[in-house]
């Protein structure tokens, strides 16, 4: 890790860069992940680098959707594995849902390294892609899934996605919850629920919200109460108004 002082005004952002670079060095994150991270950083800068109300609204809806699902699955790629392994594992625990490795860029051994990384951080188990079960409507490496994981899921949590698989999952009748800093991405538009926030901020809030719902035995919001398009519009309006210099 680099020696950025904690007093640096961009300390948190620079710490995340360190994590992504470390992920690449460890063979967990694809080299393309650096570009994706840079794009995310730019949007985070415009958003103000804090969780905004439109993200909170999506987190509430996502918590209810995931909590009510019969077979939720958490999909893990090379970026999110490097940025937030503990929070992913916590989400798996609060939902009693499996983590499944699913990556876009095929690189020898990376899937295995992501699995080992998650196990090292305390994941009880991690599902791997197989050739036994394949998603329809998609040609990339992301079509290979686990029969007891994404293939069978009714709701898939897919942070930092590349678009194609989100579309395929939706066509297969599954709900998709995503976290994407870009409210204009294809994933953001096609997901059932899009949390426009940095995954490192959104994940702990999502876990907390699911815990609250589990404890309270309260009436959960229904799909009718949530409008993803309107939430994305709020995010875009916020970005277009933002003139904050960080
Ligand atoms: O490990 P792999 O092979 O599956 O590859 C993972 C990446 C992320 C490289 C791959 O899925 C990809 O190329 O994604 P894209 O198409 O670049 O899309 C990534 C999206 O995530 C972009 O819209 C970014 O703005 C957004 N993003 C980047 N970092 C974050 C983020 N969203 C939330 N939190 C972040 N930290």
Coordinates of N, CA and C and ligand atoms in Angstrom, one line a residue:
X1 N 0.8 -1.2 0.0 CA 0.0 0.0 0.0 C 0.9 1.3 0.0
X2 N 0.4 2.3 -0.7 CA 1.2 3.5 -0.7 C 1.1 4.2 0.7
X3 N 1.9 5.2 0.9 CA 1.9 5.9 2.2 C 1.2 7.2 2.2
X4 N -0.1 7.2 1.7 CA -0.9 8.4 1.7 C -1.2 8.7 3.2
X5 N -0.9 10.0 3.6 CA -1.3 10.3 5.0 C -2.8 10.5 5.2
X6 N -3.2 10.1 6.4 CA -4.7 10.1 6.7 C -5.3 11.5 6.6
X7 N -4.4 12.5 6.7 CA -4.9 13.9 6.7 C -5.1 14.4 5.2
X8 N -4.7 13.6 4.2 CA -4.8 14.0 2.8 C -6.3 14.2 2.5
X9 N -6.7 15.3 1.9 CA -8.1 15.5 1.6 C -8.8 14.4 0.8
X10 N -8.0 13.7 0.0 CA -8.6 12.6 -0.8 C -8.1 11.2 -0.3
X11 N -7.9 11.1 1.0 CA -7.4 9.9 1.6 C -8.2 8.7 1.2
X12 N -9.6 8.8 1.4 CA -10.4 7.6 1.2 C -10.4 7.1 -0.3
X13 N -10.5 8.1 -1.2 CA -10.4 7.8 -2.6 C -9.1 7.1 -2.9
X14 N -8.0 7.7 -2.4 CA -6.7 7.1 -2.7 C -6.5 5.7 -2.1
X15 N -7.1 5.5 -0.9 CA -7.1 4.2 -0.3 C -7.7 3.1 -1.2
X16 N -8.9 3.5 -1.8 CA -9.6 2.6 -2.7 C -8.7 2.3 -3.9
X17 N -8.0 3.3 -4.4 CA -7.1 3.1 -5.6 C -6.1 2.0 -5.2
X18 N -5.5 2.2 -4.0 CA -4.5 1.2 -3.5 C -5.1 -0.2 -3.5
X19 N -6.4 -0.3 -3.0 CA -7.0 -1.7 -3.0 C -7.1 -2.3 -4.4
X20 N -7.5 -1.4 -5.3 CA -7.7 -2.0 -6.7 C -6.3 -2.4 -7.3
X21 N -5.3 -1.5 -7.1 CA -4.0 -1.8 -7.6 C -3.5 -3.1 -6.9
X22 N -3.7 -3.3 -5.6 CA -3.3 -4.5 -4.9 C -4.1 -5.7 -5.5
X23 N -5.4 -5.5 -5.8 CA -6.2 -6.6 -6.4 C -5.5 -7.0 -7.7
X24 N -5.1 -6.1 -8.6 CA -4.4 -6.5 -9.8 C -3.1 -7.2 -9.5
X25 N -2.4 -6.7 -8.6 CA -1.1 -7.3 -8.3 C -1.3 -8.8 -7.8
X26 N -2.4 -9.0 -7.0 CA -2.7 -10.3 -6.5 C -3.3 -11.2 -7.5
X27 N -3.6 -10.7 -8.7 CA -4.3 -11.5 -9.7 C -5.8 -11.7 -9.5
X28 N -6.4 -10.8 -8.6 CA -7.8 -10.9 -8.3 C -8.6 -10.0 -9.3
X29 N -8.1 -8.8 -9.5 CA -8.8 -7.8 -10.3 C -8.1 -7.8 -11.7
X30 N -9.0 -7.7 -12.7 CA -8.5 -7.6 -14.1 C -7.8 -6.3 -14.3
X31 N -6.9 -6.2 -15.2 CA -6.2 -4.9 -15.5 C -7.3 -3.9 -16.0
X32 N -8.3 -4.5 -16.7 CA -9.4 -3.6 -17.2 C -10.2 -3.0 -16.0
X33 N -10.1 -3.7 -14.9 CA -10.8 -3.2 -13.7 C -10.2 -1.8 -13.2
X34 N -9.0 -1.5 -13.6 CA -8.4 -0.2 -13.3 C -9.2 0.9 -14.0
X35 N -9.5 0.6 -15.3 CA -10.2 1.6 -16.1 C -11.7 1.8 -15.6
X36 N -12.3 0.6 -15.2 CA -13.7 0.7 -14.7 C -13.7 1.5 -13.4
X37 N -12.6 1.3 -12.6 CA -12.5 2.0 -11.3 C -12.4 3.5 -11.5
X38 N -11.6 3.9 -12.5 CA -11.4 5.3 -12.9 C -12.7 5.9 -13.3
X39 N -13.5 5.2 -14.1 CA -14.8 5.7 -14.5 C -15.7 5.9 -13.3
X40 N -15.7 4.9 -12.4 CA -16.5 5.0 -11.2 C -16.0 6.2 -10.3
X41 N -14.7 6.5 -10.2 CA -14.2 7.6 -9.4 C -14.8 8.9 -10.0
X42 N -14.8 9.0 -11.3 CA -15.3 10.3 -11.9 C -16.7 10.5 -11.5
X43 N -17.5 9.5 -11.6 CA -18.9 9.7 -11.2 C -19.1 9.9 -9.7
X44 N -18.2 9.3 -8.9 CA -18.3 9.5 -7.4 C -18.0 10.9 -7.1
X45 N -17.0 11.5 -7.8 CA -16.6 12.9 -7.6 C -17.8 13.8 -7.9
X46 N -18.5 13.5 -9.0 CA -19.7 14.3 -9.3 C -20.9 14.1 -8.3
X47 N -20.9 12.9 -7.8 CA -22.0 12.7 -6.8 C -21.7 13.3 -5.5
X48 N -20.4 13.6 -5.2 CA -20.0 14.3 -4.0 C -19.4 13.3 -3.0
X49 N -19.2 12.1 -3.4 CA -18.5 11.1 -2.6 C -19.2 10.8 -1.2
X50 N -20.5 11.0 -1.2 CA -21.3 10.6 -0.1 C -22.6 9.9 -0.6
X51 N -23.2 9.1 0.2 CA -24.4 8.4 -0.2 C -25.5 9.4 -0.2
X52 N -26.1 9.5 -1.3 CA -27.2 10.5 -1.5 C -28.6 9.9 -1.3
X53 N -29.6 10.8 -1.1 CA -31.0 10.3 -0.9 C -31.5 9.3 -1.9
X54 N -31.1 9.5 -3.2 CA -31.6 8.6 -4.2 C -31.0 7.2 -4.0
X55 N -29.8 7.1 -3.4 CA -29.2 5.8 -3.1 C -29.8 5.2 -1.9
X56 N -30.2 6.0 -1.0 CA -30.8 5.5 0.3 C -32.2 4.9 -0.1
X57 N -32.9 5.6 -1.0 CA -34.2 5.1 -1.4 C -34.0 3.7 -2.1
X58 N -33.0 3.6 -3.0 CA -32.8 2.3 -3.6 C -32.3 1.2 -2.6
X59 N -31.5 1.6 -1.7 CA -31.1 0.6 -0.7 C -32.3 0.1 0.1
X60 N -33.2 0.9 0.5 CA -34.4 0.4 1.2 C -35.2 -0.6 0.4
X61 N -35.4 -0.2 -0.9 CA -36.1 -1.2 -1.8 C -35.3 -2.5 -2.0
X62 N -34.0 -2.3 -2.2 CA -33.2 -3.5 -2.4 C -33.2 -4.4 -1.2
X63 N -33.1 -3.8 0.0 CA -33.1 -4.7 1.2 C -34.4 -5.5 1.2
X64 N -35.5 -4.8 0.9 CA -36.8 -5.6 1.0 C -36.9 -6.6 -0.1
X65 N -36.4 -6.3 -1.3 CA -36.4 -7.3 -2.4 C -35.6 -8.5 -2.0
X66 N -34.4 -8.2 -1.6 CA -33.5 -9.3 -1.2 C -34.0 -10.2 -0.1
X67 N -34.5 -9.5 0.9 CA -35.0 -10.1 2.1 C -36.2 -11.0 1.8
X68 N -37.0 -10.6 0.8 CA -38.2 -11.4 0.5 C -38.0 -12.4 -0.6
X69 N -36.8 -12.5 -1.1 CA -36.5 -13.4 -2.2 C -36.4 -14.8 -1.7
X70 N -36.6 -15.8 -2.5 CA -36.5 -17.2 -2.1 C -35.1 -17.7 -2.2
X71 N -34.4 -17.2 -3.3 CA -33.1 -17.8 -3.5 C -32.1 -16.6 -4.0
X72 N -31.8 -15.7 -3.1 CA -30.9 -14.6 -3.5 C -29.4 -15.1 -3.7
X73 N -28.7 -14.6 -4.6 CA -27.3 -15.0 -4.8 C -26.5 -13.7 -5.1
X74 N -25.3 -13.7 -4.5 CA -24.4 -12.5 -4.6 C -23.3 -12.8 -5.6
X75 N -23.3 -12.1 -6.7 CA -22.3 -12.3 -7.8 C -21.1 -11.4 -7.5
X76 N -19.9 -12.0 -7.6 CA -18.7 -11.3 -7.3 C -17.7 -11.3 -8.5
X77 N -17.3 -10.1 -8.8 CA -16.3 -9.9 -9.9 C -14.9 -9.5 -9.2
X78 N -14.0 -9.2 -10.1 CA -12.6 -8.9 -9.6 C -12.5 -7.5 -8.9
X79 N -13.4 -6.6 -9.3 CA -13.3 -5.3 -8.6 C -13.9 -5.3 -7.2
X80 N -15.1 -5.9 -7.1 CA -15.7 -5.8 -5.8 C -15.0 -6.7 -4.8
X81 N -14.4 -7.8 -5.3 CA -13.7 -8.7 -4.5 C -12.5 -8.0 -3.8
X82 N -11.8 -7.1 -4.6 CA -10.7 -6.4 -4.1 C -11.1 -5.2 -3.2
X83 N -12.3 -4.6 -3.5 CA -12.7 -3.4 -2.7 C -13.4 -3.7 -1.4
X84 N -14.2 -4.8 -1.4 CA -15.1 -5.0 -0.3 C -15.3 -6.4 0.1
X85 N -14.3 -7.2 0.3 CA -14.5 -8.7 0.5 C -15.3 -8.9 1.8
X86 N -15.0 -8.2 2.9 CA -15.7 -8.4 4.2 C -17.2 -8.1 4.1
X87 N -17.5 -6.9 3.4 CA -18.9 -6.5 3.3 C -19.7 -7.5 2.5
X88 N -19.1 -8.1 1.4 CA -19.8 -9.1 0.6 C -20.1 -10.3 1.5
X89 N -19.1 -10.7 2.3 CA -19.4 -11.9 3.1 C -20.5 -11.6 4.2
X90 N -20.4 -10.4 4.7 CA -21.5 -10.0 5.6 C -22.9 -10.0 5.0
X91 N -22.9 -9.5 3.7 CA -24.2 -9.6 3.0 C -24.7 -11.0 2.9
X92 N -23.7 -11.9 2.5 CA -24.1 -13.3 2.4 C -24.7 -13.9 3.7
X93 N -24.1 -13.4 4.8 CA -24.5 -13.9 6.1 C -25.9 -13.4 6.5
X94 N -26.1 -12.1 6.3 CA -27.4 -11.5 6.7 C -28.6 -12.1 5.8
X95 N -28.2 -12.4 4.6 CA -29.3 -13.0 3.7 C -29.3 -14.5 3.7
X96 N -28.3 -15.1 4.3 CA -28.1 -16.5 4.1 C -28.1 -16.9 2.6
X97 N -27.3 -16.2 1.9 CA -27.2 -16.3 0.5 C -25.7 -16.7 0.1
X98 N -25.6 -17.5 -1.0 CA -24.2 -17.8 -1.4 C -23.6 -16.7 -2.2
X99 N -22.2 -16.7 -2.1 CA -21.4 -15.8 -3.0 C -21.1 -16.7 -4.2
X100 N -21.1 -16.1 -5.4 CA -20.7 -16.8 -6.6 C -19.7 -16.0 -7.4
X101 N -18.6 -16.6 -7.8 CA -17.7 -15.8 -8.6 C -18.2 -15.8 -10.1
X102 N -18.2 -14.6 -10.7 CA -18.6 -14.5 -12.1 C -17.9 -13.3 -12.7
X103 N -17.0 -13.6 -13.6 CA -16.2 -12.5 -14.2 C -16.4 -12.4 -15.7
X104 N -16.1 -11.2 -16.1 CA -16.3 -10.9 -17.6 C -15.0 -11.2 -18.3
X105 N -13.8 -10.7 -17.8 CA -12.6 -10.9 -18.6 C -12.0 -12.3 -18.2
X106 N -11.9 -13.1 -19.2 CA -11.3 -14.5 -18.9 C -9.8 -14.4 -18.7
X107 N -9.3 -14.7 -17.6 CA -7.9 -14.8 -17.3 C -7.6 -16.0 -16.5
X108 N -6.6 -16.7 -16.9 CA -6.3 -18.0 -16.3 C -6.1 -17.9 -14.8
X109 N -6.9 -18.7 -14.1 CA -6.7 -18.7 -12.6 C -7.3 -17.6 -11.8
X110 N -7.9 -16.6 -12.4 CA -8.4 -15.5 -11.7 C -9.6 -15.8 -10.9
X111 N -10.5 -16.7 -11.4 CA -11.7 -17.1 -10.7 C -11.3 -17.8 -9.4
X112 N -10.3 -18.7 -9.5 CA -9.9 -19.4 -8.4 C -9.3 -18.5 -7.3
X113 N -8.5 -17.5 -7.8 CA -7.9 -16.6 -6.8 C -8.9 -15.7 -6.1
X114 N -10.0 -15.4 -6.8 CA -11.1 -14.6 -6.2 C -11.7 -15.5 -5.1
X115 N -11.9 -16.7 -5.4 CA -12.5 -17.6 -4.4 C -11.6 -17.8 -3.2
X116 N -10.4 -18.0 -3.4 CA -9.4 -18.1 -2.3 C -9.4 -16.9 -1.5
X117 N -9.4 -15.7 -2.1 CA -9.4 -14.4 -1.4 C -10.6 -14.3 -0.5
X118 N -11.8 -14.7 -1.0 CA -13.0 -14.6 -0.2 C -12.9 -15.6 1.0
X119 N -12.5 -16.8 0.7 CA -12.4 -17.8 1.8 C -11.4 -17.3 2.9
X120 N -10.3 -16.7 2.4 CA -9.3 -16.2 3.4 C -9.9 -15.1 4.3
X121 N -10.9 -14.3 3.7 CA -11.5 -13.3 4.5 C -12.7 -13.8 5.3
X122 N -12.9 -15.1 5.3 CA -13.9 -15.7 6.2 C -15.2 -16.2 5.5
X123 N -15.3 -16.2 4.2 CA -16.5 -16.7 3.5 C -16.6 -18.2 3.8
X124 N -17.8 -18.7 4.2 CA -18.0 -20.1 4.5 C -17.8 -21.0 3.3
X125 N -18.3 -20.5 2.1 CA -18.1 -21.2 0.9 C -18.3 -20.2 -0.3
X126 N -17.8 -20.5 -1.4 CA -17.9 -19.6 -2.6 C -18.2 -20.5 -3.8
X127 N -19.3 -20.3 -4.4 CA -19.7 -21.1 -5.7 C -18.8 -20.6 -6.8
X128 N -18.6 -21.5 -7.7 CA -17.8 -21.2 -8.9 C -18.6 -21.4 -10.2
X129 N -18.2 -20.8 -11.3 CA -18.9 -21.0 -12.5 C -18.6 -22.4 -13.0
X130 N -19.6 -23.0 -13.7 CA -19.5 -24.3 -14.2 C -19.9 -24.4 -15.7
X131 N -19.7 -25.5 -16.4 CA -20.2 -25.6 -17.8 C -21.6 -26.3 -17.7
X132 N -21.9 -26.8 -16.6 CA -23.2 -27.5 -16.4 C -24.4 -26.6 -16.6
X133 N -24.2 -25.4 -16.1 CA -25.4 -24.4 -16.2 C -24.9 -23.2 -16.9
X134 N -25.7 -22.8 -17.9 CA -25.3 -21.6 -18.6 C -26.5 -20.7 -18.8
X135 N -26.3 -19.4 -18.7 CA -27.3 -18.4 -18.9 C -27.6 -18.3 -20.4
X136 N -28.9 -18.0 -20.7 CA -29.3 -17.8 -22.1 C -29.0 -16.3 -22.4
X137 N -29.1 -15.9 -23.6 CA -29.0 -14.5 -24.1 C -27.7 -13.9 -23.9
X138 N -26.6 -14.6 -23.7 CA -25.3 -14.0 -23.5 C -24.2 -14.9 -24.0
X139 N -23.2 -14.3 -24.6 CA -22.1 -15.2 -25.2 C -20.8 -15.1 -24.4
X140 N -20.6 -14.1 -23.5 CA -19.3 -13.9 -22.8 C -19.1 -15.0 -21.7
X141 N -18.0 -14.9 -21.1 CA -17.6 -15.8 -20.0 C -18.6 -15.8 -18.9
X142 N -19.4 -14.7 -18.9 CA -20.3 -14.6 -17.8 C -21.5 -15.5 -17.9
X143 N -21.6 -16.2 -19.0 CA -22.8 -17.1 -19.1 C -22.6 -18.4 -18.3
X144 N -21.3 -18.7 -17.9 CA -21.1 -19.9 -17.1 C -21.4 -19.7 -15.7
X145 N -22.4 -20.4 -15.1 CA -22.8 -20.1 -13.7 C -22.9 -21.5 -13.0
X146 N -23.2 -21.3 -11.7 CA -23.4 -22.6 -10.9 C -24.9 -22.9 -10.8
X147 N -25.2 -24.3 -11.0 CA -26.6 -24.7 -11.1 C -27.3 -24.3 -9.8
X148 N -26.7 -24.3 -8.6 CA -27.3 -24.0 -7.4 C -27.2 -22.5 -7.0
X149 N -26.5 -21.8 -7.8 CA -26.3 -20.4 -7.5 C -27.1 -19.5 -8.5
X150 N -26.4 -18.7 -9.3 CA -27.1 -17.7 -10.2 C -28.1 -18.4 -11.1
X151 N -27.8 -19.6 -11.5 CA -28.8 -20.3 -12.4 C -30.2 -20.4 -11.8
X152 N -30.2 -20.7 -10.5 CA -31.4 -21.0 -9.8 C -32.0 -19.8 -9.1
X153 N -31.2 -18.7 -9.0 CA -31.6 -17.5 -8.2 C -32.9 -16.8 -8.7
X154 N -33.6 -16.3 -7.8 CA -34.7 -15.4 -8.2 C -34.3 -13.9 -8.2
X155 N -33.4 -13.6 -7.3 CA -32.8 -12.2 -7.3 C -31.3 -12.4 -7.2
X156 N -30.6 -11.6 -8.1 CA -29.1 -11.7 -8.2 C -28.6 -10.3 -7.8
X157 N -27.7 -10.2 -6.8 CA -27.1 -9.0 -6.5 C -25.8 -8.9 -7.3
X158 N -25.7 -7.9 -8.1 CA -24.7 -7.8 -9.1 C -24.0 -6.4 -9.1
X159 N -23.0 -6.2 -8.2 CA -22.4 -4.9 -8.2 C -21.4 -4.7 -9.3
X160 N -21.3 -3.5 -9.8 CA -20.3 -3.2 -10.9 C -20.3 -4.1 -12.1
X161 N -21.3 -4.0 -12.8 CA -21.6 -4.9 -13.9 C -21.3 -4.4 -15.3
X162 N -21.2 -5.2 -16.3 CA -20.8 -4.7 -17.6 C -22.0 -4.6 -18.6
X163 N -23.2 -4.9 -18.1 CA -24.4 -4.6 -18.9 C -25.1 -5.8 -19.5
X164 N -24.3 -6.6 -20.3 CA -24.9 -7.7 -21.0 C -25.5 -8.7 -20.1
X165 N -24.9 -9.1 -19.0 CA -25.4 -10.1 -18.2 C -26.7 -9.6 -17.4
X166 N -26.7 -8.4 -17.1 CA -27.8 -7.8 -16.4 C -29.1 -8.0 -17.3
X167 N -28.9 -7.7 -18.6 CA -29.9 -7.8 -19.6 C -30.4 -9.3 -19.7
X168 N -29.4 -10.2 -19.7 CA -29.7 -11.6 -19.9 C -30.5 -12.1 -18.6
X169 N -30.0 -11.7 -17.5 CA -30.7 -12.2 -16.2 C -32.1 -11.7 -16.2
X170 N -32.3 -10.5 -16.6 CA -33.7 -9.9 -16.7 C -34.6 -10.7 -17.7
X171 N -34.0 -11.0 -18.8 CA -34.7 -11.7 -19.8 C -35.1 -13.1 -19.3
X172 N -34.3 -13.6 -18.4 CA -34.6 -15.0 -17.9 C -35.5 -14.9 -16.7
X173 N -36.1 -13.7 -16.5 CA -37.1 -13.5 -15.5 C -36.6 -13.3 -14.1
X174 N -35.3 -13.0 -13.9 CA -34.7 -12.8 -12.6 C -34.7 -11.3 -12.3
X175 N -34.8 -11.0 -11.0 CA -34.6 -9.6 -10.6 C -33.1 -9.4 -10.4
X176 N -32.7 -8.1 -10.7 CA -31.3 -7.8 -10.5 C -31.2 -6.5 -9.6
X177 N -30.4 -6.6 -8.6 CA -30.1 -5.4 -7.8 C -28.6 -5.1 -8.1
X178 N -28.4 -3.9 -8.5 CA -27.0 -3.5 -8.8 C -26.5 -2.3 -8.0
X179 N -25.2 -2.2 -8.0 CA -24.6 -0.9 -7.4 C -23.8 -0.4 -8.5
X180 N -24.1 0.8 -9.0 CA -23.3 1.4 -10.1 C -23.3 2.9 -10.0
X181 N -22.1 3.4 -10.0 CA -22.0 4.9 -9.8 C -22.4 5.7 -11.0
X182 N -22.6 5.0 -12.2 CA -23.0 5.6 -13.4 C -24.5 5.4 -13.6
X183 N -25.3 6.4 -13.4 CA -26.8 6.2 -13.6 C -27.2 6.0 -15.0
X184 N -26.2 6.3 -16.0 CA -26.5 6.1 -17.4 C -26.1 4.8 -18.0
X185 N -25.5 3.9 -17.2 CA -25.0 2.7 -17.7 C -26.1 1.8 -18.1
X186 N -25.8 0.8 -19.0 CA -26.9 -0.1 -19.4 C -27.4 -0.9 -18.3
X187 N -26.4 -1.3 -17.4 CA -26.8 -2.0 -16.2 C -27.7 -1.2 -15.3
X188 N -27.4 0.0 -15.1 CA -28.2 0.9 -14.2 C -29.6 1.0 -14.8
X189 N -29.7 1.1 -16.1 CA -31.1 1.2 -16.7 C -31.9 -0.1 -16.7
X190 N -31.1 -1.2 -16.8 CA -31.9 -2.5 -17.0 C -32.1 -3.2 -15.6
X191 N -31.4 -2.8 -14.6 CA -31.6 -3.6 -13.3 C -33.0 -3.3 -12.8
X192 N -33.4 -4.2 -11.9 CA -34.7 -3.9 -11.2 C -34.5 -2.8 -10.2
X193 N -33.4 -2.8 -9.5 CA -33.1 -1.7 -8.5 C -31.6 -1.4 -8.7
X194 N -31.4 -0.1 -8.9 CA -30.0 0.4 -9.0 C -29.6 1.4 -7.9
X195 N -28.6 1.0 -7.2 CA -28.1 1.8 -6.1 C -26.9 2.6 -6.7
X196 N -27.2 3.9 -6.9 CA -26.1 4.8 -7.5 C -25.3 5.3 -6.4
X197 N -24.3 4.5 -6.1 CA -23.4 4.9 -4.9 C -22.1 4.0 -5.1
X198 N -21.1 4.4 -4.3 CA -19.9 3.6 -4.3 C -20.2 2.3 -3.6
X199 N -19.7 1.2 -4.1 CA -20.1 -0.1 -3.5 C -19.5 -0.2 -2.1
X200 N -18.4 0.5 -1.8 CA -17.8 0.4 -0.5 C -18.7 1.1 0.6
X201 N -19.5 2.1 0.1 CA -20.4 2.8 1.0 C -21.7 2.1 1.1
X202 N -22.2 1.6 -0.1 CA -23.5 1.0 -0.2 C -23.7 -0.3 0.6
X203 N -22.6 -1.1 0.5 CA -22.8 -2.5 1.0 C -23.1 -2.5 2.5
X204 N -22.3 -1.8 3.4 CA -22.6 -1.8 4.8 C -24.0 -1.3 5.1
X205 N -24.5 -0.2 4.3 CA -25.8 0.3 4.6 C -26.9 -0.7 4.2
X206 N -26.6 -1.5 3.1 CA -27.6 -2.5 2.7 C -27.7 -3.6 3.7
X207 N -26.5 -4.0 4.3 CA -26.6 -5.1 5.3 C -27.3 -4.6 6.5
X208 N -27.1 -3.3 6.9 CA -27.8 -2.8 8.1 C -29.3 -2.7 7.9
X209 N -29.7 -2.3 6.7 CA -31.1 -2.2 6.4 C -31.8 -3.6 6.4
X210 N -31.1 -4.6 5.8 CA -31.6 -6.0 5.8 C -31.8 -6.5 7.3
X211 N -30.8 -6.2 8.1 CA -30.9 -6.6 9.5 C -32.1 -6.0 10.2
X212 N -32.3 -4.7 9.9 CA -33.4 -4.0 10.5 C -34.7 -4.6 10.1
X213 N -34.9 -4.9 8.8 CA -36.1 -5.6 8.3 C -36.3 -6.9 9.0
X214 N -35.2 -7.7 9.1 CA -35.3 -9.0 9.7 C -35.7 -8.9 11.1
X215 N -35.2 -7.9 11.9 CA -35.5 -7.8 13.3 C -36.9 -7.3 13.5
X216 N -37.4 -6.4 12.6 CA -38.6 -5.6 13.0 C -39.9 -6.4 12.6
X217 N -39.8 -7.4 11.8 CA -41.0 -8.1 11.3 C -42.1 -7.1 10.8
X218 N -41.6 -6.1 10.1 CA -42.5 -5.0 9.7 C -43.0 -5.3 8.3
X219 N -44.0 -4.5 7.9 CA -44.5 -4.6 6.5 C -43.4 -4.0 5.6
X220 N -43.1 -4.8 4.6 CA -42.0 -4.3 3.7 C -42.6 -3.6 2.5
X221 N -41.9 -2.6 2.0 CA -42.3 -1.9 0.8 C -42.5 -2.9 -0.4
X222 N -43.5 -2.6 -1.2 CA -43.7 -3.5 -2.3 C -43.1 -2.9 -3.6
X223 N -43.0 -3.7 -4.6 CA -42.4 -3.2 -5.9 C -43.1 -1.9 -6.4
X224 N -44.4 -1.9 -6.1 CA -45.2 -0.8 -6.7 C -44.7 0.6 -6.1
X225 N -44.2 0.5 -4.9 CA -43.7 1.7 -4.2 C -42.4 2.3 -4.8
X226 N -41.7 1.5 -5.6 CA -40.4 1.8 -6.0 C -40.3 2.0 -7.6
X227 N -39.7 3.1 -8.0 CA -39.6 3.4 -9.4 C -38.2 3.6 -9.8
X228 N -37.5 2.6 -10.4 CA -36.1 2.7 -10.6 C -35.7 3.9 -11.6
X229 N -36.6 4.0 -12.6 CA -36.4 5.1 -13.5 C -36.3 6.5 -12.9
X230 N -37.3 6.7 -11.9 CA -37.3 8.0 -11.2 C -36.1 8.2 -10.4
X231 N -35.6 7.1 -9.8 CA -34.4 7.2 -8.9 C -33.2 7.5 -9.8
X232 N -33.1 6.9 -10.9 CA -32.0 7.2 -11.8 C -32.1 8.7 -12.3
X233 N -33.3 9.2 -12.5 CA -33.5 10.6 -12.9 C -33.0 11.5 -11.8
X234 N -33.3 11.2 -10.6 CA -32.9 12.0 -9.5 C -31.3 12.0 -9.4
X235 N -30.7 10.9 -9.7 CA -29.3 10.8 -9.6 C -28.7 11.7 -10.7
X236 N -29.3 11.6 -11.9 CA -28.8 12.5 -13.0 C -29.0 14.0 -12.7
X237 N -30.1 14.3 -12.1 CA -30.4 15.7 -11.8 C -29.3 16.2 -10.8
X238 N -29.0 15.3 -9.8 CA -28.1 15.7 -8.8 C -26.7 15.9 -9.4
X239 N -26.3 15.0 -10.4 CA -25.0 15.2 -11.0 C -24.9 16.4 -11.9
X240 N -26.0 16.7 -12.6 CA -26.0 17.9 -13.4 C -26.0 19.2 -12.6
X241 N -26.5 19.1 -11.4 CA -26.4 20.3 -10.5 C -25.1 20.5 -9.8
X242 N -24.3 19.4 -9.7 CA -23.2 19.4 -8.8 C -22.1 20.3 -9.3
X243 N -21.7 21.2 -8.5 CA -20.6 22.0 -8.8 C -19.6 22.0 -7.7
X244 N -19.6 20.9 -6.9 CA -18.8 20.9 -5.7 C -17.3 20.6 -6.1
X245 N -16.4 21.3 -5.6 CA -15.0 21.0 -5.8 C -14.4 20.3 -4.7
X246 N -14.1 19.0 -4.9 CA -13.6 18.2 -3.9 C -12.1 18.3 -3.8
Ligands
LIG1 O1 -13.6 -8.9 -12.9 P1 -14.4 -8.8 -14.2 O2 -13.6 -9.5 -15.3 O3 -15.8 -9.3 -14.2 O4 -14.4 -7.3 -14.6 C1 -15.1 -6.3 -13.8 C2 -15.2 -5.0 -14.5 C3 -15.8 -4.0 -13.5 C4 -13.9 -4.5 -15.0 C5 -16.2 -5.2 -15.7 O5 -17.5 -5.6 -15.2 C6 -16.4 -4.0 -16.5 O6 -15.7 -3.7 -17.5 O7 -17.3 -3.1 -16.1 P2 -17.7 -1.7 -16.8 O8 -18.4 -2.0 -18.1 O9 -16.5 -0.8 -16.9 O10 -18.7 -1.1 -15.8 C7 -18.3 -0.9 -14.5 C8 -19.3 0.1 -13.9 O11 -19.1 0.2 -12.5 C9 -19.1 1.5 -14.5 O12 -20.4 2.1 -14.7 C10 -18.5 2.3 -13.3 O13 -18.9 3.6 -13.3 C11 -19.0 1.5 -12.1 N1 -18.1 1.6 -10.9 C12 -16.7 1.5 -10.9 N2 -16.3 1.5 -9.7 C13 -17.3 1.5 -8.8 C14 -18.5 1.5 -9.7 N3 -19.7 1.5 -9.1 C15 -19.9 1.5 -7.8 N4 -18.8 1.4 -6.9 C16 -17.5 1.5 -7.4 N5 -16.5 1.4 -6.6

